[in-house]
Amino acid sequence: MKIGIIGSGSFALALSNILCENNHEVLLYSKNESTKEEINHFHTHKKYLGETTFNKNIKCSCQLESVVNYSSTILLCIPSIYIKDTLIEINQYIKGKVDIINGIKGLDFEDKLTIQQVIRKYIDFNKINSITSLLGPGFAKEIINHNLTLVCACSSSLEAAKKVQLLFSNDYFRVYTSLDVIGAELYSSLKNAIAIASGICLGLGYNENTKAALITRGLKEMREIGKLFNAKDDTFYGLTGMGDLILTCNSKNSRNFSCGYQIGLEDSSENFLKYNTTTVEGLNTIKLVKYIIDEYKLNLPILNSLYLVIYEGAKPSIVIKELMLRPLKDED
């Protein structure tokens, strides 16, 4: 099968590596000419993956139209902030019908939609065979190094989910299927925000007790939002919920955790927001969560406090003490 991958970051390369090892043909799209040359000639992307090398059959192009025309399946692996403009451009180039796979763990703040919803908004209906999200706990470098990894193919069509399951599954990368698209996309995004909070706690000097408390109460807040949008309990306790949260809250390999850690060390988000040049999906998620909190009048103290720290200049050290001194209550 010929698969066009939109994006050339670490996760795009990890999934490309799997597909090539599963005997599929892959063409990546990158806006950056030097990235294209590095991938095609040296089979590395040192900015994101250091000296790690990947399958020599992975090819890269800077021509989006060529990548789209090459493909019967399009895999999206770009930051969520670019999704709308990219889809509008892709829509111009699609001839016939394609299967679309979403590999983005984020939400669209501008349209207040999940990624699958954004795809349906900006790609003509008659150009889509199916849409499936491939989500779950997996760091790119570990996937490329064949660490055993479990993820989930999530679609409103079981047939489409099974197609993606077969496309990617092998002896180190196992794919399950799910029909709970809204739950998978929500939880995969919300965990990024909680991972930022986990990093902040560590940066402030707190340790395992604090992290355990944060993850547990953070899960509860994620579940409150999930219930609002009729997400299923099985998804909450599964790979795209609890599984992904455990991974991202416990490792500096997570950009979201590392973002929080830096903010905690400095007891301020100011420098990180001013100087950061990497994609941190949780920052955008926090803005949308704040909108949901206000719109539906939800009591989500951790997620609300994150917004105060990131976007209103509150000091994390003060906010965390205020959280601890809230009125006592039952665990509900």
GROMACS .gro file of C-alpha atoms in nm, residues 108-325:
model
  218
  108ASP     CA    1  -0.835   2.239   1.762
  109PHE     CA    2  -0.888   2.550   1.973
  110GLU     CA    3  -1.005   2.773   1.689
  111ASP     CA    4  -1.297   2.551   1.586
  112LYS     CA    5  -1.344   2.385   1.928
  113LEU     CA    6  -1.328   2.041   1.767
  114THR     CA    7  -1.141   1.712   1.790
  115ILE     CA    8  -0.910   1.627   1.501
  116GLN     CA    9  -1.150   1.385   1.333
  117GLN     CA   10  -1.419   1.653   1.350
  118VAL     CA   11  -1.182   1.904   1.192
  119ILE     CA   12  -1.098   1.657   0.913
  120ARG     CA   13  -1.468   1.614   0.835
  121LYS     CA   14  -1.511   1.992   0.829
  122TYR     CA   15  -1.228   2.074   0.588
  123ILE     CA   16  -1.204   1.767   0.361
  124ASP     CA   17  -1.494   1.718   0.121
  125PHE     CA   18  -1.713   1.427   0.225
  126ASN     CA   19  -1.697   1.268  -0.120
  127LYS     CA   20  -1.317   1.248  -0.099
  128ILE     CA   21  -1.306   1.039   0.221
  129ASN     CA   22  -1.333   0.661   0.243
  130SER     CA   23  -1.273   0.649   0.617
  131ILE     CA   24  -1.112   0.831   0.909
  132THR     CA   25  -0.925   0.650   1.188
  133SER     CA   26  -0.715   0.785   1.474
  134LEU     CA   27  -0.405   0.593   1.583
  135LEU     CA   28  -0.355   0.689   1.948
  136GLY     CA   29  -0.203   0.557   2.268
  137PRO     CA   30   0.114   0.549   2.479
  138GLY     CA   31   0.422   0.544   2.260
  139PHE     CA   32   0.742   0.749   2.247
  140ALA     CA   33   0.878   0.766   1.894
  141LYS     CA   34   1.237   0.670   1.968
  142GLU     CA   35   1.129   0.363   2.164
  143ILE     CA   36   0.902   0.256   1.878
  144ILE     CA   37   1.187   0.287   1.628
  145ASN     CA   38   1.405   0.082   1.865
  146HIS     CA   39   1.137  -0.192   1.870
  147ASN     CA   40   1.028  -0.145   2.230
  148LEU     CA   41   0.701  -0.336   2.276
  149THR     CA   42   0.420  -0.082   2.229
  150LEU     CA   43   0.039  -0.104   2.243
  151VAL     CA   44  -0.188   0.157   2.082
  152CYS     CA   45  -0.546   0.184   1.958
  153ALA     CA   46  -0.704   0.241   1.615
  154CYS     CA   47  -1.020   0.445   1.679
  155SER     CA   48  -1.292   0.495   1.419
  156SER     CA   49  -1.668   0.516   1.386
  157SER     CA   50  -1.626   0.228   1.139
  158LEU     CA   51  -1.504  -0.105   1.278
  159GLU     CA   52  -1.397  -0.204   0.926
  160ALA     CA   53  -1.174   0.106   0.901
  161ALA     CA   54  -1.028   0.050   1.247
  162LYS     CA   55  -0.943  -0.312   1.159
  163LYS     CA   56  -0.781  -0.197   0.836
  164VAL     CA   57  -0.547   0.034   1.029
  165GLN     CA   58  -0.492  -0.240   1.288
  166LEU     CA   59  -0.364  -0.474   1.017
  167LEU     CA   60  -0.163  -0.198   0.851
  168PHE     CA   61   0.052  -0.129   1.157
  169SER     CA   62   0.053  -0.441   1.375
  170ASN     CA   63   0.368  -0.655   1.401
  171ASP     CA   64   0.574  -0.833   1.668
  172TYR     CA   65   0.665  -0.513   1.856
  173PHE     CA   66   0.374  -0.280   1.774
  174ARG     CA   67   0.030  -0.415   1.866
  175VAL     CA   68  -0.286  -0.228   1.766
  176TYR     CA   69  -0.628  -0.269   1.926
  177THR     CA   70  -0.953  -0.127   1.785
  178SER     CA   71  -1.213   0.105   1.937
  179LEU     CA   72  -1.534   0.270   1.819
  180ASP     CA   73  -1.522   0.539   2.090
  181VAL     CA   74  -1.364   0.812   1.879
  182ILE     CA   75  -1.465   1.105   2.099
  183GLY     CA   76  -1.330   0.938   2.413
  184ALA     CA   77  -0.998   0.842   2.255
  185GLU     CA   78  -0.937   1.184   2.101
  186LEU     CA   79  -1.040   1.371   2.416
  187TYR     CA   80  -0.836   1.163   2.661
  188SER     CA   81  -0.529   1.154   2.435
  189SER     CA   82  -0.535   1.534   2.440
  190LEU     CA   83  -0.634   1.596   2.802
  191LYS     CA   84  -0.349   1.381   2.933
  192ASN     CA   85  -0.106   1.633   2.778
  193ALA     CA   86  -0.238   1.901   3.011
  194ILE     CA   87  -0.208   1.677   3.317
  195ALA     CA   88   0.146   1.584   3.208
  196ILE     CA   89   0.238   1.954   3.214
  197ALA     CA   90   0.103   1.970   3.570
  198SER     CA   91   0.308   1.663   3.663
  199GLY     CA   92   0.623   1.826   3.528
  200ILE     CA   93   0.549   2.145   3.720
  201CYS     CA   94   0.525   1.948   4.045
  202LEU     CA   95   0.863   1.784   3.986
  203GLY     CA   96   1.018   2.116   3.887
  204LEU     CA   97   0.895   2.270   4.211
  205GLY     CA   98   1.078   1.999   4.404
  206TYR     CA   99   0.790   1.767   4.488
  207ASN     CA  100   0.832   1.391   4.443
  208GLU     CA  101   0.642   1.064   4.406
  209ASN     CA  102   0.364   1.125   4.660
  210THR     CA  103   0.272   1.447   4.485
  211LYS     CA  104   0.288   1.293   4.140
  212ALA     CA  105   0.066   1.002   4.243
  213ALA     CA  106  -0.190   1.245   4.386
  214LEU     CA  107  -0.175   1.465   4.078
  215ILE     CA  108  -0.223   1.176   3.834
  216THR     CA  109  -0.513   1.032   4.035
  217ARG     CA  110  -0.702   1.358   4.070
  218GLY     CA  111  -0.609   1.454   3.715
  219LEU     CA  112  -0.769   1.133   3.591
  220LYS     CA  113  -1.088   1.232   3.771
  221GLU     CA  114  -1.095   1.568   3.595
  222MET     CA  115  -1.031   1.403   3.259
  223ARG     CA  116  -1.323   1.170   3.329
  224GLU     CA  117  -1.554   1.463   3.410
  225ILE     CA  118  -1.491   1.609   3.066
  226GLY     CA  119  -1.524   1.267   2.906
  227LYS     CA  120  -1.864   1.213   3.065
  228LEU     CA  121  -1.977   1.551   2.936
  229PHE     CA  122  -1.916   1.430   2.580
  230ASN     CA  123  -2.042   1.072   2.639
  231ALA     CA  124  -1.700   0.904   2.627
  232LYS     CA  125  -1.703   0.540   2.736
  233ASP     CA  126  -1.556   0.413   3.064
  234ASP     CA  127  -1.357   0.145   2.881
  235THR     CA  128  -1.175   0.419   2.688
  236PHE     CA  129  -1.098   0.610   3.007
  237TYR     CA  130  -0.934   0.301   3.161
  238GLY     CA  131  -0.767   0.198   2.836
  239LEU     CA  132  -0.460   0.278   2.628
  240THR     CA  133  -0.575   0.621   2.507
  241GLY     CA  134  -0.681   0.725   2.857
  242MET     CA  135  -0.501   0.595   3.163
  243GLY     CA  136  -0.227   0.427   2.958
  244ASP     CA  137  -0.124   0.742   2.774
  245LEU     CA  138  -0.147   0.950   3.092
  246ILE     CA  139   0.085   0.718   3.287
  247LEU     CA  140   0.345   0.741   3.011
  248THR     CA  141   0.344   1.117   2.965
  249CYS     CA  142   0.332   1.204   3.335
  250ASN     CA  143   0.641   1.003   3.420
  251SER     CA  144   0.909   1.081   3.166
  252LYS     CA  145   1.120   1.374   3.051
  253ASN     CA  146   1.092   1.219   2.704
  254SER     CA  147   0.747   1.376   2.701
  255ARG     CA  148   0.752   1.733   2.568
  256ASN     CA  149   0.451   1.814   2.784
  257PHE     CA  150   0.616   1.685   3.100
  258SER     CA  151   0.943   1.864   3.012
  259CYS     CA  152   0.751   2.188   2.949
  260GLY     CA  153   0.594   2.165   3.294
  261TYR     CA  154   0.926   2.077   3.455
  262GLN     CA  155   1.090   2.391   3.315
  263ILE     CA  156   0.797   2.605   3.429
  264GLY     CA  157   0.819   2.450   3.776
  265LEU     CA  158   1.195   2.510   3.802
  266GLU     CA  159   1.147   2.878   3.720
  267ASP     CA  160   0.817   2.904   3.911
  268SER     CA  161   0.682   3.089   3.608
  269SER     CA  162   0.561   3.016   3.255
  270GLU     CA  163   0.691   3.345   3.114
  271ASN     CA  164   1.027   3.231   2.976
  272PHE     CA  165   0.898   2.905   2.841
  273LEU     CA  166   0.620   3.074   2.645
  274LYS     CA  167   0.861   3.338   2.518
  275TYR     CA  168   1.150   3.116   2.408
  276ASN     CA  169   1.015   2.765   2.345
  277THR     CA  170   1.040   2.651   1.982
  278THR     CA  171   0.908   2.293   2.012
  279THR     CA  172   0.551   2.169   1.981
  280VAL     CA  173   0.381   2.120   2.319
  281GLU     CA  174   0.025   2.007   2.245
  282GLY     CA  175  -0.086   2.043   2.607
  283LEU     CA  176  -0.053   2.423   2.593
  284ASN     CA  177  -0.323   2.446   2.328
  285THR     CA  178  -0.534   2.185   2.508
  286ILE     CA  179  -0.529   2.393   2.828
  287LYS     CA  180  -0.687   2.686   2.641
  288LEU     CA  181  -0.968   2.471   2.506
  289VAL     CA  182  -1.023   2.306   2.844
  290LYS     CA  183  -1.064   2.650   3.001
  291TYR     CA  184  -1.330   2.726   2.742
  292ILE     CA  185  -1.509   2.399   2.832
  293ILE     CA  186  -1.483   2.472   3.206
  294ASP     CA  187  -1.640   2.816   3.164
  295GLU     CA  188  -1.899   2.709   2.906
  296TYR     CA  189  -2.030   2.416   3.114
  297LYS     CA  190  -1.951   2.556   3.460
  298LEU     CA  191  -1.733   2.262   3.562
  299ASN     CA  192  -1.540   2.236   3.887
  300LEU     CA  193  -1.197   2.115   3.767
  301PRO     CA  194  -0.942   2.275   4.001
  302ILE     CA  195  -0.625   2.122   3.852
  303LEU     CA  196  -0.707   2.206   3.490
  304ASN     CA  197  -0.835   2.550   3.584
  305SER     CA  198  -0.518   2.619   3.785
  306LEU     CA  199  -0.305   2.518   3.487
  307TYR     CA  200  -0.469   2.791   3.282
  308LEU     CA  201  -0.391   3.046   3.554
  309VAL     CA  202  -0.026   2.939   3.559
  310ILE     CA  203   0.026   2.921   3.184
  311TYR     CA  204  -0.183   3.211   3.058
  312GLU     CA  205  -0.246   3.447   3.349
  313GLY     CA  206   0.100   3.459   3.506
  314ALA     CA  207   0.014   3.286   3.835
  315LYS     CA  208   0.312   3.143   4.025
  316PRO     CA  209   0.295   2.761   4.038
  317SER     CA  210   0.428   2.751   4.395
  318ILE     CA  211   0.142   2.968   4.516
  319VAL     CA  212  -0.125   2.795   4.308
  320ILE     CA  213  -0.030   2.448   4.435
  321LYS     CA  214  -0.060   2.563   4.798
  322GLU     CA  215  -0.400   2.715   4.724
  323LEU     CA  216  -0.510   2.381   4.578
  324MET     CA  217  -0.404   2.204   4.898
  325LEU     CA  218  -0.589   2.450   5.119
   0.00000   0.00000   0.00000
